[in-house]
Coordinates of C-alpha atoms in Angstrom, one line a residue:
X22 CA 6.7 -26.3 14.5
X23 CA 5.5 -24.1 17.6
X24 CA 5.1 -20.4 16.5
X25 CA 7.5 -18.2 18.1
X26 CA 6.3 -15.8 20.9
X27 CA 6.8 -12.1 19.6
X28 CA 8.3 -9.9 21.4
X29 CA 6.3 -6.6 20.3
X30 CA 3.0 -6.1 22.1
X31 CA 1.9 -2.9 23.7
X32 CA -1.6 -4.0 23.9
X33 CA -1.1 -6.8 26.7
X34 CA -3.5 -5.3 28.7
X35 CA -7.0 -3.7 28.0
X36 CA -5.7 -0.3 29.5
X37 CA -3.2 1.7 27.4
X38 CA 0.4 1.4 28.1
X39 CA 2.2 4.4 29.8
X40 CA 4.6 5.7 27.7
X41 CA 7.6 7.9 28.1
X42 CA 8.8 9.2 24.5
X43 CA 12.5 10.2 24.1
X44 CA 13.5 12.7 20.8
X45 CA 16.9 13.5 20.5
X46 CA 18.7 15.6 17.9
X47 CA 22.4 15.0 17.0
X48 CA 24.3 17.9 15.8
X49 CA 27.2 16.3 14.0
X50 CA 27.3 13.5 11.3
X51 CA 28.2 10.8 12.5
X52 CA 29.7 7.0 10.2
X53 CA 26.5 4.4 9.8
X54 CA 29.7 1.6 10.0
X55 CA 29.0 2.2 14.0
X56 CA 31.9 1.7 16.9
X57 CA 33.0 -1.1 19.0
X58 CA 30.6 -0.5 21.7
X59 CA 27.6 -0.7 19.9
X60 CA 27.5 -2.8 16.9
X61 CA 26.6 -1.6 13.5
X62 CA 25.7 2.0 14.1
X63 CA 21.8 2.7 12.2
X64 CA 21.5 5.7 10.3
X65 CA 19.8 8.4 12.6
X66 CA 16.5 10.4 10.6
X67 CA 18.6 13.6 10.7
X68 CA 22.1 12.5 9.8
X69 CA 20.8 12.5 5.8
X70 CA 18.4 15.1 5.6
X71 CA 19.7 17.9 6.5
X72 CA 16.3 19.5 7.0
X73 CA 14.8 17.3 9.3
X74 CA 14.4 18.3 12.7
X75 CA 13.7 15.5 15.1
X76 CA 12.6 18.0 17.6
X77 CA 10.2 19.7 15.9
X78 CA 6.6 19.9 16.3
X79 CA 5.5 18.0 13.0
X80 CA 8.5 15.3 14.6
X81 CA 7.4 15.0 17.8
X82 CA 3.7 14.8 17.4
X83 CA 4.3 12.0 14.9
X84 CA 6.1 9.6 17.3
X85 CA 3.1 10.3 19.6
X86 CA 0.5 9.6 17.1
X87 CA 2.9 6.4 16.2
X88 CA 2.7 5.3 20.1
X89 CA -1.2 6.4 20.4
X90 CA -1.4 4.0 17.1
X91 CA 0.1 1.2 18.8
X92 CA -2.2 1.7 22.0
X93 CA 0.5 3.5 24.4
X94 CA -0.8 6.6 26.4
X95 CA 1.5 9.2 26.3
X96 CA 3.0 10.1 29.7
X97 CA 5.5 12.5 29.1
X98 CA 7.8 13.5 25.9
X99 CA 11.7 14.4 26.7
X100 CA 13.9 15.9 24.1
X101 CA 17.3 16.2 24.3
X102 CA 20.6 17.1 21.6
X103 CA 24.1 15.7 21.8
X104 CA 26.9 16.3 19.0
X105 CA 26.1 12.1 18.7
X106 CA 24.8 9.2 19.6
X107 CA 26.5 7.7 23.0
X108 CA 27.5 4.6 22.0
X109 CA 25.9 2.4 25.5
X110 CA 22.7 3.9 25.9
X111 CA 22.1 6.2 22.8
X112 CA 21.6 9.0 25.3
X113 CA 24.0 10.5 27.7
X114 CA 24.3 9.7 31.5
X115 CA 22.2 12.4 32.7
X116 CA 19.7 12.2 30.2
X117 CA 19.5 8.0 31.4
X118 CA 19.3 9.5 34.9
X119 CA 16.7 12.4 34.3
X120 CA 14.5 9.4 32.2
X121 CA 15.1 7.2 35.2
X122 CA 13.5 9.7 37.5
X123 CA 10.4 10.6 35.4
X124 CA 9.7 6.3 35.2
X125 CA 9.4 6.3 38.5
X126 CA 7.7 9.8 38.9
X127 CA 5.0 8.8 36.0
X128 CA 5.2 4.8 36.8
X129 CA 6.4 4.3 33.0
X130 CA 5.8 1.0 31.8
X131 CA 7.7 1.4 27.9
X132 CA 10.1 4.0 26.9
X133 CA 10.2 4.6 23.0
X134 CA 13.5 6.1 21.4
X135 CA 12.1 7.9 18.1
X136 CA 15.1 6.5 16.0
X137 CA 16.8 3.0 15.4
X138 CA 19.1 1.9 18.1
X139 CA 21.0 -0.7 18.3
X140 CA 20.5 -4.1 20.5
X141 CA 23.3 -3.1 23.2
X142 CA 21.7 0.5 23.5
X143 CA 18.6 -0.8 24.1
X144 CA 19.9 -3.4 26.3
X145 CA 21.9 -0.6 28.6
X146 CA 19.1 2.0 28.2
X147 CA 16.7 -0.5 30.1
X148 CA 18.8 -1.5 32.8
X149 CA 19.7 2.5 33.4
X150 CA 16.0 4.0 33.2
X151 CA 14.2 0.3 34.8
X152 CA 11.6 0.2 32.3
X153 CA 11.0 -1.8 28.7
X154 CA 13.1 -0.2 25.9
X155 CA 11.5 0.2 22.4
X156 CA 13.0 2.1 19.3
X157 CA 11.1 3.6 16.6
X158 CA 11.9 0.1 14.3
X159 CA 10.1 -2.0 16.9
X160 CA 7.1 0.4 17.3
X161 CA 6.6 0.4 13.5
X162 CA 6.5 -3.5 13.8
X163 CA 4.2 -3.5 16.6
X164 CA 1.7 -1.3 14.8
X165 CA 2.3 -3.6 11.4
X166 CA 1.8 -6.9 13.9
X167 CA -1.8 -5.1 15.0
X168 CA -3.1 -4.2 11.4
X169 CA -2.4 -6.8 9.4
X170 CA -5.7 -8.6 8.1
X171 CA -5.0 -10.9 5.4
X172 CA -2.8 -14.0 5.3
X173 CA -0.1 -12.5 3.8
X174 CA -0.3 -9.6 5.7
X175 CA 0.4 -11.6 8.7
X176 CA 2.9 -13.6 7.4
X177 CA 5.5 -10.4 6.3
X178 CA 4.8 -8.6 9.4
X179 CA 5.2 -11.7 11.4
X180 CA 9.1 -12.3 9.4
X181 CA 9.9 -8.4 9.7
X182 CA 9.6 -9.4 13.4
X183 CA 11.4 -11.9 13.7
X184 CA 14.4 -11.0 11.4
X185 CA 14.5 -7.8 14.5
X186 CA 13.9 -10.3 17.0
X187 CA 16.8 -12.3 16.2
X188 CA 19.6 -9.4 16.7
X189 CA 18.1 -9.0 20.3
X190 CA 17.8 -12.6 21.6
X191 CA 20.2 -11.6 24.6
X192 CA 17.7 -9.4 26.5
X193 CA 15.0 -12.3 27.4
X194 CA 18.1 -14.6 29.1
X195 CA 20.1 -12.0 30.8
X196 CA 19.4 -14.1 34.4
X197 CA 21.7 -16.6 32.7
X198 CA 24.4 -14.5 31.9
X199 CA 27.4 -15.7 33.9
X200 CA 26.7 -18.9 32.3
X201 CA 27.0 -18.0 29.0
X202 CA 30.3 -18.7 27.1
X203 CA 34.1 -19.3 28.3
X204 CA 35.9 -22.8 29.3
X205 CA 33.6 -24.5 31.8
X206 CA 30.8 -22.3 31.8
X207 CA 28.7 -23.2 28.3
X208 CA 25.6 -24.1 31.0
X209 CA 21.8 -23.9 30.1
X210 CA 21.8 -20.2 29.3
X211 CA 24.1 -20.6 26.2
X212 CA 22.2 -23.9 25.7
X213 CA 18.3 -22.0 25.6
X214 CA 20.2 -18.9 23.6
X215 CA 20.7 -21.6 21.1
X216 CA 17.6 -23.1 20.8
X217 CA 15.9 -19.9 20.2
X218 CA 18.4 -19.0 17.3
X219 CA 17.2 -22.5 15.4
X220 CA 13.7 -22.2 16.3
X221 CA 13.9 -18.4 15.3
X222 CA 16.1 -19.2 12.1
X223 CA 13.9 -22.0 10.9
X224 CA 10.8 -20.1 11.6
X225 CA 12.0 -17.7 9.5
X226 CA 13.1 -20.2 6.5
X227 CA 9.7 -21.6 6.8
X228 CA 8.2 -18.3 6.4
X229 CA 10.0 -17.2 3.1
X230 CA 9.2 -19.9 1.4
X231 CA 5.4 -19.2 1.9
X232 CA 6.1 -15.6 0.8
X233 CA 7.9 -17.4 -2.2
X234 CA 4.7 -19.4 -2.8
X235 CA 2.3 -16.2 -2.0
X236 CA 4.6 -14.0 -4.3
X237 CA 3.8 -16.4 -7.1
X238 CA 0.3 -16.5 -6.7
X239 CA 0.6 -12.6 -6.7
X240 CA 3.0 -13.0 -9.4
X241 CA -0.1 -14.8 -11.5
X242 CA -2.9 -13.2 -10.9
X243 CA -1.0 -9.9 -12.1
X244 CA -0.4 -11.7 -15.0
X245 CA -3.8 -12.9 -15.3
X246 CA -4.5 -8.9 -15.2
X247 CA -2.2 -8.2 -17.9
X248 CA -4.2 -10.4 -20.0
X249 CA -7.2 -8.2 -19.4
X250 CA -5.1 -4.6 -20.5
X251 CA -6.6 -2.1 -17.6
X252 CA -3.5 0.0 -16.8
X253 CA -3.2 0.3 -12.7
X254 CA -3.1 3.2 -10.9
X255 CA -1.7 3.0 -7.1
X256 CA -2.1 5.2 -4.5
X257 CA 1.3 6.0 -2.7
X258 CA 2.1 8.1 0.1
X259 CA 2.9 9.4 3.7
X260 CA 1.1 7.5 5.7
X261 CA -2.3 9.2 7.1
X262 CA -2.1 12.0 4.1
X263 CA -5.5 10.5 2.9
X264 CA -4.9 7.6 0.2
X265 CA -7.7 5.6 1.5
X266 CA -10.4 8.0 1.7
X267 CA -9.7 9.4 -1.8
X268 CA -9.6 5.5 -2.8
X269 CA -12.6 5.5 -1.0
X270 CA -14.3 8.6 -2.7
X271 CA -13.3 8.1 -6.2
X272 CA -14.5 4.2 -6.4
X273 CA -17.4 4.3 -3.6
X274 CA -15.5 1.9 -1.6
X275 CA -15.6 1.1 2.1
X276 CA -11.9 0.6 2.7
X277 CA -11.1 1.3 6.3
X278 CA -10.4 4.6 7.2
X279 CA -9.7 6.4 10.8
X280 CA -7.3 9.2 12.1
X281 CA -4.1 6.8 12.4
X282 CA -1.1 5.6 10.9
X283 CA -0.7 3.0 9.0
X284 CA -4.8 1.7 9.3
X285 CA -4.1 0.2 5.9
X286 CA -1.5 -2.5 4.9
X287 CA -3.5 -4.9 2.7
X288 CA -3.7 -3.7 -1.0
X289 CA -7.0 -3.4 -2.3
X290 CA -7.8 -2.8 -6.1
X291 CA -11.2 -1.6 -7.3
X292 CA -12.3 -0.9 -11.3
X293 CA -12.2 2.7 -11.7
X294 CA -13.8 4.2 -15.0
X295 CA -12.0 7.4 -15.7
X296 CA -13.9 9.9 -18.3
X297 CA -12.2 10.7 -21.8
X298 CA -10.3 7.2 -21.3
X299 CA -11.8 4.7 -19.9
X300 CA -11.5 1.5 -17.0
X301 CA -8.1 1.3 -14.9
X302 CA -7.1 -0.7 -11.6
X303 CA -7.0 1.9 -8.7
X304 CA -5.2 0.0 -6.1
X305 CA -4.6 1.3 -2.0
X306 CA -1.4 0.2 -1.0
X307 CA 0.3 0.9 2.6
X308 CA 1.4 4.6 3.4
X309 CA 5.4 4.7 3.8
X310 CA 6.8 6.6 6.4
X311 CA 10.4 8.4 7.2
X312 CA 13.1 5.7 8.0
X313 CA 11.2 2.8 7.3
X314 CA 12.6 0.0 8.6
X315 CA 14.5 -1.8 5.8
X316 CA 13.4 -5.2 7.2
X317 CA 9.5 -4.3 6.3
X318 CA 10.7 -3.3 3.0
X319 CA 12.2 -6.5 2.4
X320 CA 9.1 -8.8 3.9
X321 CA 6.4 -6.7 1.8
X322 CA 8.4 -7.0 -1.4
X323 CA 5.5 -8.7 -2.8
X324 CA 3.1 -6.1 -1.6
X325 CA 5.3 -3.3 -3.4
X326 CA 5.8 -4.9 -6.5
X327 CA 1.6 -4.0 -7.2
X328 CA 3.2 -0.5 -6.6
X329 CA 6.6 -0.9 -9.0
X330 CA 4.5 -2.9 -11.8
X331 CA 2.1 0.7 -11.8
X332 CA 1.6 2.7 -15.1
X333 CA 0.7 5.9 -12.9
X334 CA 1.4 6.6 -9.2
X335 CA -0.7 8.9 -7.4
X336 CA 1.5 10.3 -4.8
X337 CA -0.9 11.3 -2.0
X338 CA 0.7 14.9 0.0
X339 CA -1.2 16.1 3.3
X340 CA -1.0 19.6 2.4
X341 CA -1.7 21.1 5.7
X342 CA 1.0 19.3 7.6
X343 CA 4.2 20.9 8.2
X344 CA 6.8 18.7 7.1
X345 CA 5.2 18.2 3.2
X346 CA 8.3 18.3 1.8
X347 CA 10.2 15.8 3.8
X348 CA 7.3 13.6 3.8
X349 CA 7.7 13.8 -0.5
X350 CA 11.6 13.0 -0.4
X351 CA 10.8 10.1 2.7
X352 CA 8.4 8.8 0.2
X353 CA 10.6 9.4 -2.9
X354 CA 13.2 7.8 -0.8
X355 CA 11.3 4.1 -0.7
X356 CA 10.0 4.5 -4.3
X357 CA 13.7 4.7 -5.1
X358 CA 14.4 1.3 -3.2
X359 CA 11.6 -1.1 -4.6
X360 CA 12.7 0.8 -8.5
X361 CA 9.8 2.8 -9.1
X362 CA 10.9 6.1 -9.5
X363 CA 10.9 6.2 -13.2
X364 CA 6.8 5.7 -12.9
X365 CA 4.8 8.5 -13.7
X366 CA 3.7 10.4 -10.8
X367 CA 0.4 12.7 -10.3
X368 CA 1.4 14.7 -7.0
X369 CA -1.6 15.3 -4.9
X370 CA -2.0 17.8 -2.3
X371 CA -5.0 16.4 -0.1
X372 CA -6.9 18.5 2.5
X373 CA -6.8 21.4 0.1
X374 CA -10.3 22.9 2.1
X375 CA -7.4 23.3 5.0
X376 CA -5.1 25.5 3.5
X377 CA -5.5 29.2 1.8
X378 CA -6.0 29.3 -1.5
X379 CA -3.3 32.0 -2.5
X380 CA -0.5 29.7 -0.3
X381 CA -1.2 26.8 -2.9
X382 CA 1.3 28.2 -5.6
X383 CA 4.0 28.2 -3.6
X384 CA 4.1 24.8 -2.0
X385 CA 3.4 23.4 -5.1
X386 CA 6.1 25.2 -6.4
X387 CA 8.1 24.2 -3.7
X388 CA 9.3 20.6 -4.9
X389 CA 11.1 19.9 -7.7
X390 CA 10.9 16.5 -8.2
X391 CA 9.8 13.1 -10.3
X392 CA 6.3 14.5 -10.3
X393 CA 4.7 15.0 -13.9
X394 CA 1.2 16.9 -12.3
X395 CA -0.1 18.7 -9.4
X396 CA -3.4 18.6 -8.4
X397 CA -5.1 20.1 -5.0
X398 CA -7.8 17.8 -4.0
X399 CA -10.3 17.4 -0.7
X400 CA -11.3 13.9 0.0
X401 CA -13.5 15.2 2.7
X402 CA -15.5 17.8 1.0
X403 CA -15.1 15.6 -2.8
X404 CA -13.3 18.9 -4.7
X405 CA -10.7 18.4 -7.0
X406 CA -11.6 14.9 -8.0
X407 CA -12.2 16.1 -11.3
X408 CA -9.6 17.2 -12.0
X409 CA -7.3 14.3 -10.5
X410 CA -9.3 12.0 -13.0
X411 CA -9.0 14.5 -15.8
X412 CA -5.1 14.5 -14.7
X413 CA -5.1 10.6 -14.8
X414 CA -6.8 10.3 -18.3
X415 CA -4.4 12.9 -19.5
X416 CA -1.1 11.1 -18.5
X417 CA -2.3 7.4 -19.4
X418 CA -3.7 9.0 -22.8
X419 CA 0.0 10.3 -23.7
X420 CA 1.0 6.6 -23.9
X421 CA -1.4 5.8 -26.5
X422 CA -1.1 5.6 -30.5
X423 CA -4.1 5.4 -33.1
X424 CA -5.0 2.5 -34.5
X425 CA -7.0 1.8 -37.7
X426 CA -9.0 -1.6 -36.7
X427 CA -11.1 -3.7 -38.6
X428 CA -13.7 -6.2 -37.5
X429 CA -16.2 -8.5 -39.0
X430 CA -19.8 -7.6 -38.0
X431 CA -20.2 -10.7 -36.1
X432 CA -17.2 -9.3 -33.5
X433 CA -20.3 -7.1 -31.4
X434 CA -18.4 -8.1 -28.2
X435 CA -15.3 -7.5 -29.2
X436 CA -16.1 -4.0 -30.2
X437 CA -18.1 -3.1 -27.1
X438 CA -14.8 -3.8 -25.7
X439 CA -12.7 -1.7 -27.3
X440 CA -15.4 0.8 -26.6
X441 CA -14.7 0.3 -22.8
X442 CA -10.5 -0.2 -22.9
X443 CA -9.5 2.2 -25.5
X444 CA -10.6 5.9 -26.8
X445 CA -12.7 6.0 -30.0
X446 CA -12.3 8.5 -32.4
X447 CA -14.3 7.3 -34.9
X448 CA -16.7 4.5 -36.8
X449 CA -17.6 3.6 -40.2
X450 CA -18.7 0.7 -41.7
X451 CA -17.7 -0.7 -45.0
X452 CA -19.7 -1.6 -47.7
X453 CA -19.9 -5.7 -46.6
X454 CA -21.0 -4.3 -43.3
X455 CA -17.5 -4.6 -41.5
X456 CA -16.4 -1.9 -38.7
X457 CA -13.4 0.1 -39.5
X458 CA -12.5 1.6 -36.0
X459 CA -10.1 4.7 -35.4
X460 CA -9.0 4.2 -31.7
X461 CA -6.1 5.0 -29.9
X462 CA -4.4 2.2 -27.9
X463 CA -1.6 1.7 -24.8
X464 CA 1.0 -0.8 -26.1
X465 CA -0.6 -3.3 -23.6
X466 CA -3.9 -3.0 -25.0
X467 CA -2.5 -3.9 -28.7
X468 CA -1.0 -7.1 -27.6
X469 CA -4.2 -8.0 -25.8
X470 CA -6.3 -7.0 -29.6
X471 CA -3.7 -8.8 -31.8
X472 CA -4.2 -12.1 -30.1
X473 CA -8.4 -11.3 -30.6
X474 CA -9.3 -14.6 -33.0
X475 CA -11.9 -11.4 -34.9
X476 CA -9.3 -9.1 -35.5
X477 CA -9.3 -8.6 -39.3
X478 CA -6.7 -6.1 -39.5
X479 CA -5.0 -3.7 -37.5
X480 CA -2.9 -0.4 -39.2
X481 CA -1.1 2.4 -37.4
X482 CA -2.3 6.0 -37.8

């Protein structure tokens, strides 16, 4: 079947796209039911946190840094703040006609809405400011579309969009119209309209069941790693705190790194050998962000299950930003929806050369959440790693139980690797020349031993 034409793309040209960004802050709580006007209302950033403040610097510069992501140029940024929402064009009508003036003043060629609007908002907001409409949902996708690497990759991205595109069919076929719908009139508008639906719907049932089929390939290999018992550690957090250049530092990886968001989405997992424990799976995952869009939680489902099916998660913080806190609930927020929040969490303040040492206590003071450590780290300057693996033994450690195992002497392999997946706390040798070996073991570990064909015995401390 022919692959649907995308609607995202900011890159169509070599030259950046001008951009005019539009932040606006609604002072009264408003139903996410929505109205008659405007379909099912979407839940604005600031209607449940109270202490976000879409107009605040840490806000603002990270819907610019979104847009410069995406390859937009940044023209001009209005803010504005109404008690909520306008139900036709999100924003009221003198906002539409001062944004209407500064497109043609700047020669705007995309306005981006820093929340989720709906498809007739978008709709009406074009038609009143004469330029391409794009809310923060559809810039996330666009910047997903550009970054994806791998197969999979591609193919959620590729279904987030789609699943969008298909609530906003109407704007491509609005010179047909009057000839949509009523007695008489169901001419070739309705009839294209159509046509797109199927191709878009069956595009879309084509594509799950090759995540289906990708998901089980995931879904074996993981199992293939269970058989091997390395516990995995993931690295989760806002996006651009850092995860990848700690990755990058602690396993001397080359994983891509640059001064963007979301410049990883593929997982990568590298052997990590932690001191006073012993191998695990360190594993980069893609950095969340506030109000992800729910359809890219759904497509990468099979991406986040590496991060649910964790033993530790190593919640990357950028310490010198502004908005750390938010940024820990936002990413508490998604842990909650893919059911990891019961994992054990190391919270790590990267970029700790950025911020004064006596400021430290109190931010990390500051949060009182599912965190079971705090450690300040730099993955620029390399400080601090010691401690984060020192943090890491100590937390995959407390899952462990001692073992008295016994092993013939011809079981040398099998005792190197206990060596390398368990901690030793002592050796002797029996009098026929058998090892007796006091280790201590994760649960994983000692179904992995008791299916060993050498295993002579095995007896709890």
């Amino acid at each position: 079947m022919e692959r649907i034409s995308l609607l995202f793309d900011l890159t169509e040209a070599d030259r950046p796209t001008r951009t005019l960004v539009v932040c606006q802050r609604h002072t009264k709580r408003t139903s996410s039911h929505g109205g008659k006007n405007g379909g099912p209302q979407l839940r604005q950033a600031d209607q449940h946190n109270d202490d976000y403040d879409p107009l605040s610097e840490e806000a603002i510069s990270e819907i610019c840094l979104l847009v410069e992501s995406a390859g937009g140029e940044i023209a001009e940024v209005v803010t504005a703040s109404r008690a909520s929402p306008q139900p036709a064009t999100f924003v009221g009508s003198g906002k539409a006609e001062e944004l209407a003036q500064a497109v043609k003043q700047h020669h705007i060629e995309l306005l981006v809405v820093n929340q989720a609007i709906s498809p007739i908002q978008e709709r009406n907001l074009e038609k009143a400011v004469g330029c391409r409409v794009l809310d923060r949902t559809g810039l996330i996708l666009d910047i997903f579309a550009q970054r994806a690497q791998s197969h999979e990759g591609k193919l959620q991205v590729e279904l987030a969009q789609l699943r969008h595109l298909s609530t906003r069919l109407v704007r491509g076929w609005t010179h047909l119209e009057r000839q949509k719908g009523g007695i008489g009139l169901r001419g070739p508008g309705e009839t294209q309209l159509e046509t797109d639906r199927r191709l878009i719907g069956d595009r879309i049932r084509r594509l799950k069941e090759r995540l289906v089929k990708v998901s089980a390939q995931r879904g074996l290999r993981r199992r293939a790693r269970k058989k091997v018992p390395l516990p995995t550690v993931s690295l989760v957090g806002y996006t651009n705190a850092g995860k990848s250049t700690i990755f990058n530092r602690l396993t001397e990886s080359s994983v891509y790194v640059e001064d963007q968001l979301f410049a990883t989405l593929d997982t990568t997992m590298r052997r990590l050998e932690v001191p006073e424990y012993g191998e695990v799976i360190l594993s980069d995952t893609v950095g969340f962000v506030r109000d992800l869009p729910h359809t890219l939680v759904q497509a990468f489902q099979s991406t986040l299950e590496e991060v649910s099916s964790a033993h530790v998660l190593l919640h990357v913080v950028d310490a010198a930003g502004i908005s750390r806190d938010e940024n820990i609930r936002a990413v508490q927020q998604v842990l909650d929806e893919i059911d990891a929040n019961d994992i054990p969490q190391i919270l790590v303040y990267n970029k700790a050369d950025l911020i004064d040492p006596e400021f430290r206590g109190k931010a990390m003071n500051g949060f009182d959440g599912k965190i079971t450590e705090k450690v300040w780290v730099s993955a620029h300057d390399g400080s601090g790693m010691d401690d984060l693996l020192a943090a890491i033994a100590r937390l995959l450690s407390a899952s462990r139980q001692r073992y008295q195992v016994q092993l013939p002497i011809s079981a040398g392999a099998l005792r190197a690797k206990l060596y390398e997946r368990g901690t030793v706390k002592g050796e002797s040798q029996t009098e026929q020349g058998d090892w007796e070996i006091e280790i201590e073991l994760s649960d994983s570990a000692l179904g992995w031993l008791r299916k060993q064909p050498n295993v002579q015995g095995i007896a709890s401390q």
